[in-house]
C-alpha atoms as one frame of an Amber mdcrd trajectory, in Angstrom:
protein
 -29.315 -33.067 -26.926 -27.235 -29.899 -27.566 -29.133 -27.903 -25.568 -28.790
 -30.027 -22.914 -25.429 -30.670 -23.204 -25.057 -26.399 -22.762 -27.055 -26.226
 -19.572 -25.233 -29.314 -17.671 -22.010 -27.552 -18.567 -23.484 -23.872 -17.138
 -24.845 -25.870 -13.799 -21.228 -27.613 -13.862 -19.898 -24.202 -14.055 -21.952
 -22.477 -11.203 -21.450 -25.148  -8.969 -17.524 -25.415  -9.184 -18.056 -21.216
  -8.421 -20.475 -21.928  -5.986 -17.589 -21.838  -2.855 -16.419 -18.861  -4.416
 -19.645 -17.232  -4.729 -20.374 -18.134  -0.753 -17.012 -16.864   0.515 -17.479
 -13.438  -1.604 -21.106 -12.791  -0.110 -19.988 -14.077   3.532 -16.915 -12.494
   3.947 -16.771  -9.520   1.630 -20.236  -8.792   0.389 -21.924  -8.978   3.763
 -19.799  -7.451   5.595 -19.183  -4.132   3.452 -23.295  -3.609   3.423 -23.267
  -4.231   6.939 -20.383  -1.958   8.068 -22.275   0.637   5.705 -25.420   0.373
   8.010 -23.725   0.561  10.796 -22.193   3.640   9.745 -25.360   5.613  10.082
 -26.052   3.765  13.476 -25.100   4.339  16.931 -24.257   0.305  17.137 -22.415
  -1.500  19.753 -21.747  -4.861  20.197 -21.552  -4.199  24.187 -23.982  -4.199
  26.652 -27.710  -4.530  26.150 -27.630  -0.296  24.423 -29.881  -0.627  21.748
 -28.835   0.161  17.875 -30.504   3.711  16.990 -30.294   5.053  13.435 -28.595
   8.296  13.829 -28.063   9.522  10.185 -25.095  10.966   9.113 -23.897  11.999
  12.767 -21.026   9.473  12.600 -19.732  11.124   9.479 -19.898  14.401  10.836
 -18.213  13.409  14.314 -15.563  11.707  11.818 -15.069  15.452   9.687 -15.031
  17.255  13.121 -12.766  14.799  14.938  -9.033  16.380  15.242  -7.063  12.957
  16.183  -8.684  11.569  12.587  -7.935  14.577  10.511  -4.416  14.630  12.027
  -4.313  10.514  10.913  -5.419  12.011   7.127  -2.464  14.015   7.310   0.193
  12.029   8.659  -1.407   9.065   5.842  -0.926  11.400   3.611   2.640  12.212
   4.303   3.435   8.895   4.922   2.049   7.985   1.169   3.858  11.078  -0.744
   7.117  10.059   1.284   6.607   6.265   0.231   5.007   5.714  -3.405   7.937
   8.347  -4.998  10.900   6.798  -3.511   9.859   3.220  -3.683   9.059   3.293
  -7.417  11.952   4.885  -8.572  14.154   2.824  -6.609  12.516  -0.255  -7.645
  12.296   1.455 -11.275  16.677   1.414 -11.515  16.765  -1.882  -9.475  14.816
  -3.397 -12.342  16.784  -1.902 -15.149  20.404  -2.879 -13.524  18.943  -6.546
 -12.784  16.815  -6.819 -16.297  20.609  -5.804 -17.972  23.353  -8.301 -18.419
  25.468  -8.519 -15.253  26.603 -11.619 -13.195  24.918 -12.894 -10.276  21.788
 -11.811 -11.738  18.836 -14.260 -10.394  20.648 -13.670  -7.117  20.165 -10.086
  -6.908  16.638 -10.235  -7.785  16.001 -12.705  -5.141  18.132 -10.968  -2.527
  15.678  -7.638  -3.629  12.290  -9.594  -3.592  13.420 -10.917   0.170  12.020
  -8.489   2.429   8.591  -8.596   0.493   7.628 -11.786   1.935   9.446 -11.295
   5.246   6.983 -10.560   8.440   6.007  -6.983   8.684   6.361  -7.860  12.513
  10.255  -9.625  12.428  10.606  -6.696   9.923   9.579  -4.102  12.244  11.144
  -5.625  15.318  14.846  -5.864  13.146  14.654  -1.580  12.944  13.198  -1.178
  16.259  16.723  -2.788  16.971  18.846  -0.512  14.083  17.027   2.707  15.211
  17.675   2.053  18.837  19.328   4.962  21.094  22.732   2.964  20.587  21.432
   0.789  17.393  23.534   0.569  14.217  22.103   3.624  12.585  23.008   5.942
  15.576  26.647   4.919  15.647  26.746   4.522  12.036  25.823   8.446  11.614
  27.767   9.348  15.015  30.845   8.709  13.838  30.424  10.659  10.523  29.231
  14.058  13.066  25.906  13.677  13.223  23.886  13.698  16.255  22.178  10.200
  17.205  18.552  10.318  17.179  15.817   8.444  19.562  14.278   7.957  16.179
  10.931   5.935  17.059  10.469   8.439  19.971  10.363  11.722  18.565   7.434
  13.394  17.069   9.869  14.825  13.972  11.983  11.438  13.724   9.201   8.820
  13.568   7.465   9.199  10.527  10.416   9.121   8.342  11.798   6.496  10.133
   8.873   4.178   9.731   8.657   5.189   5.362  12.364   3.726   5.607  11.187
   0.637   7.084   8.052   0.580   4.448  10.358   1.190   1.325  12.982  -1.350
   2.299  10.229  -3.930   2.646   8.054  -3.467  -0.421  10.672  -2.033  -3.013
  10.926  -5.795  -4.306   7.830  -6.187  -4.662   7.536  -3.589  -7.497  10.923
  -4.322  -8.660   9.414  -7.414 -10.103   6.653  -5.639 -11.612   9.142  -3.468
 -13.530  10.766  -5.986 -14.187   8.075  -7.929 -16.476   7.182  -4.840 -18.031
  10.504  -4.422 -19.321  10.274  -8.090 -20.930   8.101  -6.739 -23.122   9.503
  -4.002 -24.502  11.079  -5.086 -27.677  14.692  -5.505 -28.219  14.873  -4.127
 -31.744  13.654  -0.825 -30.572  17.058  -0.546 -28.623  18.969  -2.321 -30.916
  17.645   0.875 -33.761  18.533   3.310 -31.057  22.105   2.053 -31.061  22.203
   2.474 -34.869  20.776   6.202 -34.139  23.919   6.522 -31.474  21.283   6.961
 -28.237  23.068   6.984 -25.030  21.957   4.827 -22.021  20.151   7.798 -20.426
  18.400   8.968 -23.947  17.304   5.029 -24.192  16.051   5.131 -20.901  13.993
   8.165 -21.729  12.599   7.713 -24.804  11.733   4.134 -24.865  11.920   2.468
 -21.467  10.055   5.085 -19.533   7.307   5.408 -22.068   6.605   1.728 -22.619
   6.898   0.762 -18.869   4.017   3.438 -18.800   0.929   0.826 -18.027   3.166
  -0.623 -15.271   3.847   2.756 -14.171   0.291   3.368 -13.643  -0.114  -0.086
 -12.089   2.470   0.290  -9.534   1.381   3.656  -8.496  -2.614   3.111  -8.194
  -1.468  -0.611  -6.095   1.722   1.649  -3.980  -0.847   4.668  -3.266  -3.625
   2.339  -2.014  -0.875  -0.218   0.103   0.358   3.191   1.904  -3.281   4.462
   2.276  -4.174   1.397   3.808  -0.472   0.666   6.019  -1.539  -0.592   9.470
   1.122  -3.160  10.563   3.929  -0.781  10.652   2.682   1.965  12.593   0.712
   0.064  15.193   3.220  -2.366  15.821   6.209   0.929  16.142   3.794   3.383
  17.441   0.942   2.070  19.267  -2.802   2.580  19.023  -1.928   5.944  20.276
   0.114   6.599  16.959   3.243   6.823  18.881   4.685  10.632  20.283   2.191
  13.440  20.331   0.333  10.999  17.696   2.713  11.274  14.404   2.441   7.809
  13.357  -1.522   7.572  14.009  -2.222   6.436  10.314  -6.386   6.281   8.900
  -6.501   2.816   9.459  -5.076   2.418  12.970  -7.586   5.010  13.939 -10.427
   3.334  12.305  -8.683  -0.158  14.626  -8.705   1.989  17.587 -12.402   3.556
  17.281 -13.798   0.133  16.616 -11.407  -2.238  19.192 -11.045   0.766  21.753
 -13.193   3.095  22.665 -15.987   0.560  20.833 -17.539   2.780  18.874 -18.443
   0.818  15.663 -20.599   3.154  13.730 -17.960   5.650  14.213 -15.328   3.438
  12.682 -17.575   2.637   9.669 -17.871   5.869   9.095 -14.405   6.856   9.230
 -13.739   3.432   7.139 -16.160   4.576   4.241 -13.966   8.039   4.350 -11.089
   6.482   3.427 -12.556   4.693   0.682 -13.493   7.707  -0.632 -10.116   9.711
   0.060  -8.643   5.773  -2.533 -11.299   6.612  -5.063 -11.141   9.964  -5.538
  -6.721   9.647  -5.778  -7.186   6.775  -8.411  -9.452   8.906 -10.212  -7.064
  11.253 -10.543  -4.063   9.190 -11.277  -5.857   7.595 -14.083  -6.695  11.350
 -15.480  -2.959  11.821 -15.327  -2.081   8.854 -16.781  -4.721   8.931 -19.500
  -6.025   6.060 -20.873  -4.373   2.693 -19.974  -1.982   1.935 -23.310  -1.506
  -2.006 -24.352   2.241  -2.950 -26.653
């Protein structure tokens, strides 16, 4: 009878998992085998051309290909710009809201905001600020500085966009911080203060280490978000990647391979690149970081 009882509750189990378990293989599982064939085939979905296994001719068309290089690049400088300057602004947002001021549930709520705002009402509010004569031009003309046409040259766009990027996703990690620093124990600081630790020597030698899991957290989930950043760029600069190509990004050029110019094994290929550029980076954050420590 016990033994019975323990099998109806597995087959209870397995079917309340079974939608799960169809979605993953449908939509996820599927689909990543099959873009991984079709990244060693000359596939299209147009015309009557038939599918030919070409090896790994996609790959080495992806290597050799200068507009995809240059999209490494500009992902990459996109991602050093973004994952520094988010964190540690998120890092002292945390630390002001997590201490005792007024107005406090406001200001994290005013902070979190933008992070559920539309990446396309978000975009479309700068396109206005960085305008010729937006906000940010007269703002910075009347303090001497020449007005730039910011989303419109090569030098300009870039940064503009990782302004856009950290102003929409600092509140995001701000919150992560932010239950990280719930768990660091009061007496710790309370001892400090008996030691006579400053704010800054507190801040060093206990938040900093402690908030070190979230640390890793938030960098591994901010490196892969900017590896990965899509909406921005396309929606500012185009499938083209905007003047001479700056904001052309790795997955914008993977959209405009595929949606384009049609070439889908080409696009696998150049997906499956990326996801080794995210591996090997989170490998090496997690050799920096050493292993993962639990308070």
């Amino acid at each position: 009878m016990g033994k019975k009882s323990k099998i109806d509750e597995y087959l209870t189990a397995y079917v309340m998992l079974l939608p799960y378990i169809l979605s993953f293989i449908l939509f996820l599982a599927y689909p990543l085998v099959k873009a991984f064939i079709i990244s060693f085939q000359n596939f299209s979905f147009l015309g009557d051309n038939p599918t030919t296994w070409i090896g790994l001719n996609n790959y080495k068309d992806a290597i050799t290909n200068k507009m995809f290089i240059s999209s490494i690049i500009n992902t990459l400088y996109y991602s050093v710009l973004v994952v520094p300057i988010q964190l540690i602004i998120a890092l002292v947002l945390a630390v002001i809201v997590n201490d005792k001021v007024k107005f406090k549930n406001f200001f994290r709520t005013t902070y979190y905001l933008p992070n559920v705002t539309s990446p396309v009402a978000v975009s479309i509010m700068f396109m206005f600020l960085y305008k010729t004569d937006g906000l940010v031009n007269q703002i910075i003309k009347h303090i001497g500085i020449t007005p730039r046409n910011w989303f419109n040259e090569p030098s300009f766009i870039m940064p503009a966009i990782v302004s856009v990027a950290v102003w929409g996703s600092v509140g995001f990690y701000m919150v992560t911080f932010l239950s990280g620093l719930s768990t660091i124990p009061e007496q710790l600081y309370e001892a400090a203060d008996v030691e006579g630790a400053g704010e800054w020597t507190k801040f060093i030698k206990i938040t900093v280490p402690l908030l070190k899991p979230m640390l890793f957290f938030n960098m591994v989930v901010s490196f892969i978000g900017t590896l990965q950043m899509f909406d921005l760029s396309f929606i500012i600069g185009g499938s083209e990647g905007g003047p001479m190509g700056k904001a052309m990004t790795m997955v914008v050029m993977i959209y405009k391979t595929a949606f384009k110019d049609f070439n889908m094994g080409l696009a696998s290929a150049m997906a499956f690149i990326l996801f080794i550029i995210i591996f090997i980076l989170t490998a090496i954050q997690k050799k920096i970081f050493g292993e993962e420590t639990a308070y």
